[in-house]
Amino acid sequence: MKKITILFLSVLTLGLSVASCSSDDDNDGASASVEGKWELSQEGAIVGGKEILVDAENGSCGKDTYEFTNDGKVKETTYYSNDGKCEAETDNGTWTKNGNTLTVKFTGDTQGDSYEIEVSSNKIKLKETYTEGGQSYTYVYVYVKK
């Protein structure tokens, strides 16, 4: 019983400390800024309700990046190996963030891609969910501030 009381008080204290933070300090992904250059660090999926992530590897080529500017522009650079030679492909477009939804629309896209986003000062986690054949899949990408 003593352990349950201690656990309850710990959870209550944590809840009160989070609730007492000012909105200026809110960093729940809804108000944190995505502006800056971000490098892919981990990728994976949600399987059986659990997030499975592995380190992003691209051999000797660079890691993929997103660069978000304060005027709503985005540049994505994807690196790949072509016959042993590293090459980069760049796409430009626009971005918007509404709550915890990030929408990225590249030049030529008619709809764009929407992600559930979690943002901190040094990390962005993007979750992309789609349905195929009646089955839902969620991919997860973690980017770190460069």
Backbone as ProteinMPNN parsed JSONL, in Angstrom:
{"seq_chain_A": "MKKITILFLSVLTLGLSVASCSSDDDNDGASASVEGKWELSQEGAIVGGKEILVDAENGSCGKDTYEFTNDGKVKETTYYSNDGKCEAETDNGTWTKNGNTLTVKFTGDTQGDSYEIEVSSNKIKLKETYTEGGQSYTYVYVYVKK", "coords_chain_A": {"N_chain_A": [[0.817, -1.187, 0.0], [1.997, 1.2, 0.718], [3.772, 1.626, -1.393], [2.009, 2.095, -3.512], [0.826, 4.483, -2.681], [3.065, 6.187, -2.714], [3.683, 6.058, -5.442], [1.323, 7.181, -6.516], [1.464, 9.799, -5.41], [3.827, 10.664, -6.643], [3.119, 10.665, -9.372], [1.045, 12.555, -9.256], [2.467, 14.829, -8.388], [4.203, 15.171, -10.585], [2.304, 15.652, -12.588], [1.168, 18.076, -11.667], [3.414, 19.747, -11.764], [3.93, 19.844, -14.508], [1.548, 20.972, -15.4], [1.748, 23.475, -14.266], [3.568, 24.899, -15.726], [4.357, 27.706, -17.757], [2.713, 28.93, -20.757], [4.573, 29.948, -22.46], [6.7, 28.297, -22.263], [5.959, 26.011, -23.447], [6.484, 22.964, -24.99], [5.422, 20.914, -26.562], [5.332, 19.956, -29.105], [3.309, 21.096, -30.485], [3.741, 23.825, -30.359], [6.467, 24.261, -30.636], [9.212, 25.236, -32.708], [9.833, 24.369, -36.107], [11.67, 25.407, -37.722], [14.813, 25.534, -39.349], [17.711, 23.438, -40.035], [17.597, 19.972, -40.456], [18.731, 16.679, -39.825], [18.379, 13.327, -40.878], [18.159, 10.859, -38.437], [17.146, 8.514, -37.213], [14.972, 5.819, -38.206], [11.909, 4.024, -38.747], [9.113, 2.03, -37.737], [5.724, 1.713, -36.51], [4.856, -1.087, -34.879], [2.635, -3.497, -33.933], [1.655, -1.716, -32.045], [3.924, -0.728, -30.873], [6.732, 1.414, -31.074], [9.328, 0.97, -33.278], [12.584, 1.666, -33.851], [15.497, 2.231, -35.836], [18.948, 3.098, -36.332], [19.543, 5.489, -38.853], [21.052, 4.661, -41.814], [23.273, 5.283, -44.475], [25.388, 4.347, -45.882], [28.436, 5.553, -47.148], [27.461, 7.851, -48.087], [25.837, 11.046, -47.612], [23.498, 11.904, -44.944], [19.962, 12.103, -45.247], [18.259, 15.26, -45.41], [16.114, 17.837, -44.106], [15.262, 21.197, -44.622], [13.789, 23.816, -43.122], [12.407, 26.975, -43.569], [11.635, 30.238, -42.161], [9.789, 31.504, -43.744], [8.015, 29.683, -44.733], [9.062, 27.909, -46.58], [10.541, 24.853, -47.805], [13.281, 22.626, -48.101], [14.267, 19.549, -49.253], [16.818, 17.234, -49.079], [17.994, 14.38, -50.496], [20.135, 11.67, -50.249], [21.946, 9.276, -52.18], [23.446, 6.249, -53.486], [24.952, 5.829, -56.58], [26.066, 3.588, -58.674], [28.279, 3.298, -56.952], [28.994, 5.918, -56.557], [28.318, 8.77, -54.679], [25.363, 10.634, -54.743], [23.178, 13.481, -54.765], [19.806, 14.441, -54.392], [17.599, 17.094, -54.708], [14.624, 18.527, -53.498], [12.254, 21.117, -53.613], [9.844, 23.069, -51.84], [6.857, 23.882, -49.994], [5.872, 24.398, -46.553], [3.582, 23.831, -43.859], [2.401, 24.147, -40.525], [0.105, 22.963, -38.301], [-1.039, 22.813, -35.214], [-0.246, 19.636, -34.125], [0.295, 18.707, -36.632], [2.166, 18.452, -39.511], [2.443, 19.627, -42.74], [3.835, 18.992, -45.83], [4.534, 20.151, -48.985], [5.731, 19.531, -52.049], [7.136, 21.024, -55.014], [5.125, 20.521, -57.782], [3.625, 18.555, -56.54], [0.247, 17.699, -55.913], [-1.261, 17.339, -53.643], [0.359, 16.981, -51.301], [2.21, 15.848, -48.362], [1.233, 14.706, -45.184], [2.169, 14.753, -41.792], [2.204, 13.471, -38.464], [3.584, 15.317, -35.926], [6.25, 15.664, -33.6], [8.04, 17.945, -31.773], [11.098, 19.148, -30.495], [13.679, 21.237, -29.105], [15.926, 20.192, -30.322], [15.208, 17.989, -31.815], [13.119, 16.355, -34.194], [10.284, 14.397, -34.649], [8.67, 12.567, -37.035], [5.632, 11.154, -38.005], [4.15, 9.11, -40.291], [1.199, 7.981, -41.58], [-0.497, 5.604, -43.488], [-2.967, 3.884, -45.486], [-3.296, 0.727, -46.934], [-4.777, -1.669, -48.874], [-6.729, -2.056, -46.908], [-5.268, -2.202, -44.582], [-3.543, -0.426, -42.05], [-0.548, 1.455, -41.908], [2.213, 2.801, -40.152], [4.894, 4.848, -40.495], [7.955, 6.001, -39.042], [10.062, 8.75, -38.617], [13.014, 10.174, -37.434], [14.557, 13.196, -36.923], [17.476, 15.151, -36.308], [18.643, 18.294, -35.058], [20.767, 20.147, -37.069]], "CA_chain_A": [[0.0, 0.0, 0.0], [2.888, 2.349, 0.788], [4.303, 1.834, -2.741], [0.94, 2.685, -4.325], [0.697, 5.868, -2.243], [4.229, 6.904, -3.229], [3.5, 6.156, -6.89], [0.253, 8.15, -6.743], [1.987, 11.137, -5.111], [4.81, 10.997, -7.676], [2.382, 10.997, -10.589], [0.344, 13.799, -8.981], [3.469, 15.893, -8.385], [4.624, 15.366, -11.965], [1.19, 16.278, -13.296], [1.053, 19.463, -11.234], [4.559, 20.52, -12.244], [3.741, 20.055, -15.94], [0.42, 21.881, -15.564], [2.083, 24.806, -13.791], [4.464, 25.574, -16.654], [3.696, 28.741, -18.546], [2.55, 28.579, -22.164], [5.794, 30.35, -23.158], [7.65, 27.208, -22.166], [5.287, 24.836, -23.989], [7.32, 22.32, -25.997], [4.735, 19.646, -26.778], [5.245, 19.648, -30.522], [2.312, 21.959, -31.105], [4.2, 25.201, -30.412], [7.897, 24.333, -30.905], [9.502, 25.629, -34.083], [10.513, 23.408, -36.981], [12.617, 26.148, -38.55], [16.201, 25.121, -39.23], [18.145, 22.305, -40.848], [17.444, 18.738, -39.697], [19.35, 15.513, -40.462], [17.764, 12.057, -40.508], [18.941, 10.137, -37.449], [16.567, 7.188, -37.039], [13.741, 5.561, -38.945], [11.299, 2.764, -38.354], [7.665, 1.905, -37.894], [4.977, 1.278, -35.336], [4.483, -2.48, -35.103], [1.946, -4.02, -32.755], [1.493, -0.647, -31.062], [5.222, -0.306, -30.354], [7.599, 2.12, -32.005], [10.601, 0.285, -33.508], [13.469, 2.568, -34.585], [16.896, 1.854, -36.05], [19.752, 4.218, -36.818], [19.506, 5.693, -40.296], [22.346, 4.406, -42.443], [23.305, 5.566, -45.903], [26.752, 4.053, -46.331], [29.341, 6.696, -47.072], [26.741, 9.028, -48.573], [25.291, 11.88, -46.54], [22.171, 11.579, -44.43], [18.905, 12.945, -45.795], [17.983, 16.441, -44.602], [15.049, 18.796, -44.352], [15.563, 22.552, -44.169], [12.559, 24.599, -43.044], [12.667, 28.397, -43.354], [10.533, 30.925, -41.482], [8.817, 32.007, -44.721], [7.184, 28.576, -45.192], [9.702, 27.128, -47.649], [11.24, 23.661, -47.352], [14.174, 21.97, -49.055], [14.613, 18.198, -48.844], [17.955, 16.686, -49.811], [18.071, 12.929, -50.347], [21.408, 11.147, -50.753], [21.908, 7.883, -52.602], [24.631, 5.778, -54.195], [24.718, 5.481, -57.983], [27.285, 2.896, -59.127], [29.365, 3.575, -56.025], [29.223, 7.358, -56.443], [27.247, 9.42, -53.922], [24.676, 11.731, -55.419], [22.13, 14.102, -53.969], [18.634, 14.942, -55.11], [16.971, 18.13, -53.894], [13.255, 18.94, -53.821], [11.844, 22.341, -52.936], [8.4, 23.206, -51.707], [6.358, 24.698, -48.901], [5.439, 23.661, -45.368], [2.707, 24.472, -42.887], [2.251, 23.378, -39.287], [-1.128, 23.291, -37.6], [-1.05, 21.926, -34.05], [0.801, 18.617, -34.242], [0.303, 18.204, -38.0], [3.059, 19.128, -40.451], [2.148, 19.302, -44.133], [4.916, 19.362, -46.737], [4.075, 20.051, -50.366], [6.839, 19.825, -52.948], [6.77, 21.528, -56.322], [4.557, 19.47, -58.622], [2.656, 17.776, -55.761], [-1.079, 18.296, -55.88], [-1.84, 17.215, -52.315], [1.35, 17.095, -50.242], [2.287, 14.785, -47.371], [0.962, 15.156, -43.814], [2.823, 13.972, -40.75], [2.043, 13.832, -37.065], [4.921, 15.803, -35.589], [6.677, 15.987, -32.236], [9.202, 18.816, -31.945], [11.793, 19.731, -29.353], [14.678, 22.179, -29.602], [16.982, 19.528, -31.094], [14.75, 16.762, -32.465], [11.789, 16.289, -34.795], [9.827, 13.046, -34.954], [7.569, 12.606, -37.994], [4.919, 9.888, -38.16], [3.34, 9.119, -41.511], [0.298, 6.835, -41.589], [-1.281, 5.413, -44.708], [-3.711, 2.624, -45.532], [-3.17, -0.015, -48.186], [-5.477, -2.945, -48.793], [-7.452, -2.145, -45.652], [-4.309, -2.278, -43.479], [-2.861, 0.842, -41.756], [0.89, 1.392, -41.632], [2.769, 4.062, -39.679], [6.345, 4.961, -40.542], [8.458, 7.009, -38.121], [11.349, 9.319, -39.003], [13.535, 11.08, -36.405], [15.575, 14.113, -37.423], [18.142, 15.953, -35.277], [19.048, 19.621, -35.52], [22.115, 20.15, -37.622]], "C_chain_A": [[0.865, 1.257, 0.0], [3.446, 2.669, -0.601], [3.268, 2.5, -3.643], [0.771, 4.156, -3.966], [1.854, 6.705, -2.789], [4.105, 7.095, -4.737], [2.454, 7.204, -7.217], [0.747, 9.576, -6.51], [3.003, 11.585, -6.144], [4.125, 11.426, -8.962], [1.654, 12.325, -10.414], [1.302, 14.98, -9.017], [3.936, 16.203, -9.799], [3.546, 16.08, -12.759], [1.044, 17.735, -12.942], [2.211, 20.31, -11.739], [4.447, 20.794, -13.736], [2.632, 21.079, -16.165], [0.777, 23.294, -15.151], [3.038, 25.55, -14.707], [3.696, 26.615, -17.434], [3.603, 28.303, -19.995], [3.763, 28.999, -22.975], [6.791, 29.216, -23.229], [7.092, 25.923, -22.758], [6.123, 24.244, -25.117], [6.74, 20.965, -26.336], [4.647, 19.255, -28.242], [4.239, 20.529, -31.218], [2.842, 23.371, -31.249], [5.688, 25.328, -30.718], [8.125, 24.586, -32.391], [10.207, 24.513, -34.864], [11.581, 24.092, -37.829], [14.04, 25.707, -38.267], [16.493, 23.948, -40.15], [18.191, 21.068, -39.969], [17.994, 17.561, -40.49], [18.701, 14.23, -39.947], [18.696, 11.273, -39.591], [18.468, 8.695, -37.279], [15.314, 7.064, -37.902], [13.194, 4.209, -38.528], [9.811, 2.789, -38.573], [7.044, 1.608, -36.54], [4.431, -0.102, -35.668], [3.85, -3.006, -33.822], [1.797, -2.993, -31.656], [2.801, -0.139, -30.477], [6.051, 0.344, -31.454], [8.95, 1.404, -32.087], [11.451, 1.201, -34.378], [14.857, 1.969, -34.711], [17.641, 3.089, -36.529], [19.681, 4.284, -38.338], [20.914, 5.529, -40.845], [22.252, 4.705, -43.926], [24.714, 5.338, -46.443], [27.638, 5.265, -46.148], [28.676, 7.972, -47.587], [26.193, 9.81, -47.384], [23.928, 11.398, -46.08], [21.165, 12.583, -44.983], [18.619, 14.104, -44.85], [16.706, 17.141, -45.048], [15.563, 20.145, -43.875], [14.289, 23.376, -44.275], [12.921, 26.05, -42.766], [11.426, 29.063, -42.764], [9.5, 31.503, -42.448], [7.999, 30.875, -45.348], [7.764, 27.763, -46.334], [10.452, 25.943, -47.028], [12.122, 23.148, -48.486], [14.521, 20.611, -48.472], [15.77, 17.731, -49.713], [18.06, 15.209, -49.468], [19.363, 12.452, -50.993], [21.259, 9.679, -51.115], [23.198, 7.553, -53.364], [24.231, 5.332, -55.594], [26.017, 4.907, -58.537], [28.492, 3.265, -58.27], [29.664, 5.046, -55.83], [28.028, 7.986, -55.722], [26.682, 10.588, -54.717], [23.584, 12.25, -54.514], [21.022, 14.579, -54.887], [17.928, 15.924, -54.181], [15.579, 18.443, -54.418], [12.94, 20.177, -53.0], [10.332, 22.403, -52.871], [8.037, 24.128, -50.571], [5.949, 23.803, -47.736], [4.489, 24.518, -44.552], [2.613, 23.553, -41.68], [1.006, 23.887, -38.589], [-1.264, 22.325, -36.433], [0.085, 20.926, -34.156], [0.772, 17.952, -35.614], [1.205, 19.079, -38.867], [2.678, 18.669, -41.851], [3.26, 19.857, -44.999], [4.422, 19.128, -48.159], [5.218, 20.483, -51.275], [6.318, 20.292, -54.304], [6.302, 20.363, -57.19], [3.581, 18.565, -57.901], [1.304, 18.479, -55.809], [-1.662, 18.296, -54.475], [-0.836, 17.467, -51.197], [1.276, 15.909, -49.292], [2.041, 15.386, -45.996], [1.582, 14.188, -42.831], [2.308, 14.413, -39.386], [3.442, 14.197, -36.606], [5.08, 16.026, -34.095], [7.974, 16.764, -32.396], [9.773, 19.2, -30.598], [12.864, 20.646, -29.934], [15.735, 21.509, -30.475], [16.53, 18.267, -31.822], [13.341, 16.939, -33.017], [11.48, 14.817, -35.038], [8.604, 13.183, -35.854], [6.958, 11.215, -38.095], [3.981, 10.02, -39.351], [2.511, 7.838, -41.552], [-0.436, 6.784, -42.921], [-1.94, 4.042, -44.655], [-3.572, 2.015, -46.914], [-3.844, -1.366, -48.009], [-6.211, -3.142, -47.479], [-6.575, -2.214, -44.416], [-3.631, -0.922, -43.302], [-1.403, 0.589, -41.397], [1.336, 2.767, -41.156], [4.286, 3.966, -39.7], [6.77, 6.121, -39.659], [9.85, 7.433, -38.578], [11.769, 10.295, -37.912], [14.689, 11.869, -37.009], [16.179, 14.879, -36.254], [18.614, 17.26, -35.895], [20.507, 19.572, -35.948], [22.816, 21.441, -37.307]], "O_chain_A": [[0.521, 2.255, -0.632], [3.583, 3.839, -0.958], [3.608, 3.369, -4.445], [0.591, 4.99, -4.853], [1.639, 7.815, -3.273], [4.391, 8.176, -5.252], [2.667, 8.034, -8.101], [0.481, 10.464, -7.32], [3.045, 12.765, -6.493], [4.501, 12.428, -9.571], [1.646, 13.144, -11.333], [0.992, 16.016, -9.606], [4.052, 17.37, -10.172], [3.835, 17.006, -13.516], [0.816, 18.561, -13.825], [2.015, 21.469, -12.104], [4.831, 21.872, -14.191], [2.759, 21.956, -17.02], [0.162, 24.24, -15.643], [3.297, 26.733, -14.484], [2.518, 26.428, -17.74], [4.33, 27.406, -20.422], [3.98, 28.475, -24.068], [7.626, 29.164, -24.132], [7.685, 24.857, -22.591], [6.438, 24.932, -26.087], [7.466, 19.973, -26.396], [3.944, 18.302, -28.579], [4.308, 20.696, -32.436], [2.439, 24.074, -32.176], [6.139, 26.428, -31.038], [7.314, 24.189, -33.227], [11.067, 23.811, -34.331], [12.31, 23.43, -38.569], [14.434, 25.526, -37.115], [15.646, 23.522, -40.934], [18.75, 21.096, -38.872], [17.753, 17.455, -41.693], [18.497, 14.063, -38.744], [19.862, 11.048, -39.914], [19.278, 7.77, -37.21], [14.687, 8.056, -38.274], [13.924, 3.358, -38.02], [9.304, 3.469, -39.465], [7.731, 1.298, -35.567], [3.652, -0.271, -36.605], [4.462, -2.964, -32.755], [1.807, -3.336, -30.473], [2.793, 0.787, -29.666], [6.07, -0.109, -32.598], [9.634, 1.251, -31.076], [11.086, 1.485, -35.518], [15.335, 1.285, -33.806], [17.037, 4.018, -37.067], [19.75, 3.262, -39.02], [21.851, 6.185, -40.389], [21.24, 4.402, -44.559], [25.17, 6.044, -47.343], [27.595, 5.926, -45.111], [29.267, 9.051, -47.527], [26.1, 9.28, -46.277], [23.284, 10.586, -46.745], [21.477, 13.76, -45.163], [18.723, 13.957, -43.632], [16.285, 17.046, -46.201], [16.226, 20.23, -42.841], [13.773, 23.609, -45.369], [13.665, 26.331, -41.826], [10.319, 28.533, -42.85], [8.438, 31.949, -42.013], [7.359, 31.076, -46.38], [7.043, 27.009, -46.988], [10.929, 26.011, -45.895], [11.765, 23.224, -49.662], [15.007, 20.515, -47.345], [15.709, 17.822, -50.939], [18.196, 14.835, -48.303], [19.653, 12.787, -52.142], [20.542, 8.931, -50.451], [23.926, 8.437, -53.815], [23.292, 4.556, -55.768], [26.954, 5.648, -58.833], [29.583, 3.513, -58.784], [30.514, 5.393, -55.01], [26.877, 7.766, -56.099], [27.412, 11.404, -55.278], [23.12, 11.553, -53.611], [21.261, 15.053, -55.998], [17.688, 15.623, -53.012], [15.375, 18.603, -55.622], [13.316, 20.271, -51.832], [9.631, 21.863, -53.727], [8.791, 25.036, -50.219], [5.711, 22.608, -47.909], [4.571, 25.746, -44.546], [2.732, 22.333, -41.802], [0.867, 25.08, -38.321], [-1.57, 21.149, -36.633], [1.248, 21.313, -34.266], [1.164, 16.795, -35.761], [1.024, 20.294, -38.943], [2.599, 17.47, -42.12], [3.592, 21.04, -44.919], [3.952, 18.041, -48.494], [5.623, 21.646, -51.275], [5.189, 19.984, -54.685], [6.991, 19.351, -57.317], [2.788, 17.875, -58.542], [1.231, 19.706, -55.753], [-2.475, 19.16, -54.145], [-1.182, 18.128, -50.218], [0.386, 15.067, -49.406], [2.573, 16.449, -45.674], [1.529, 12.971, -43.008], [2.01, 15.589, -39.178], [4.391, 13.459, -36.872], [4.173, 16.51, -33.418], [8.9, 16.308, -33.067], [9.037, 19.537, -29.671], [12.936, 20.805, -31.153], [16.377, 22.178, -31.285], [17.356, 17.547, -32.384], [12.488, 17.58, -32.402], [12.311, 14.079, -35.569], [7.623, 13.831, -35.489], [7.669, 10.222, -38.25], [3.138, 10.915, -39.409], [3.063, 6.738, -41.557], [-0.931, 7.798, -43.413], [-1.535, 3.164, -43.892], [-3.712, 2.696, -47.93], [-3.512, -2.116, -47.091], [-6.31, -4.265, -46.984], [-7.093, -2.278, -43.302], [-3.19, -0.321, -44.281], [-1.073, -0.358, -40.683], [0.894, 3.785, -41.689], [4.885, 3.129, -39.025], [6.046, 7.109, -39.532], [10.702, 6.598, -38.883], [10.981, 11.148, -37.505], [15.653, 11.307, -37.529], [15.469, 15.222, -35.308], [18.938, 17.33, -37.081], [21.359, 19.016, -35.254], [23.969, 21.628, -37.694]]}, "name": "protein", "num_of_chains": 1, "seq": "MKKITILFLSVLTLGLSVASCSSDDDNDGASASVEGKWELSQEGAIVGGKEILVDAENGSCGKDTYEFTNDGKVKETTYYSNDGKCEAETDNGTWTKNGNTLTVKFTGDTQGDSYEIEVSSNKIKLKETYTEGGQSYTYVYVYVKK"}
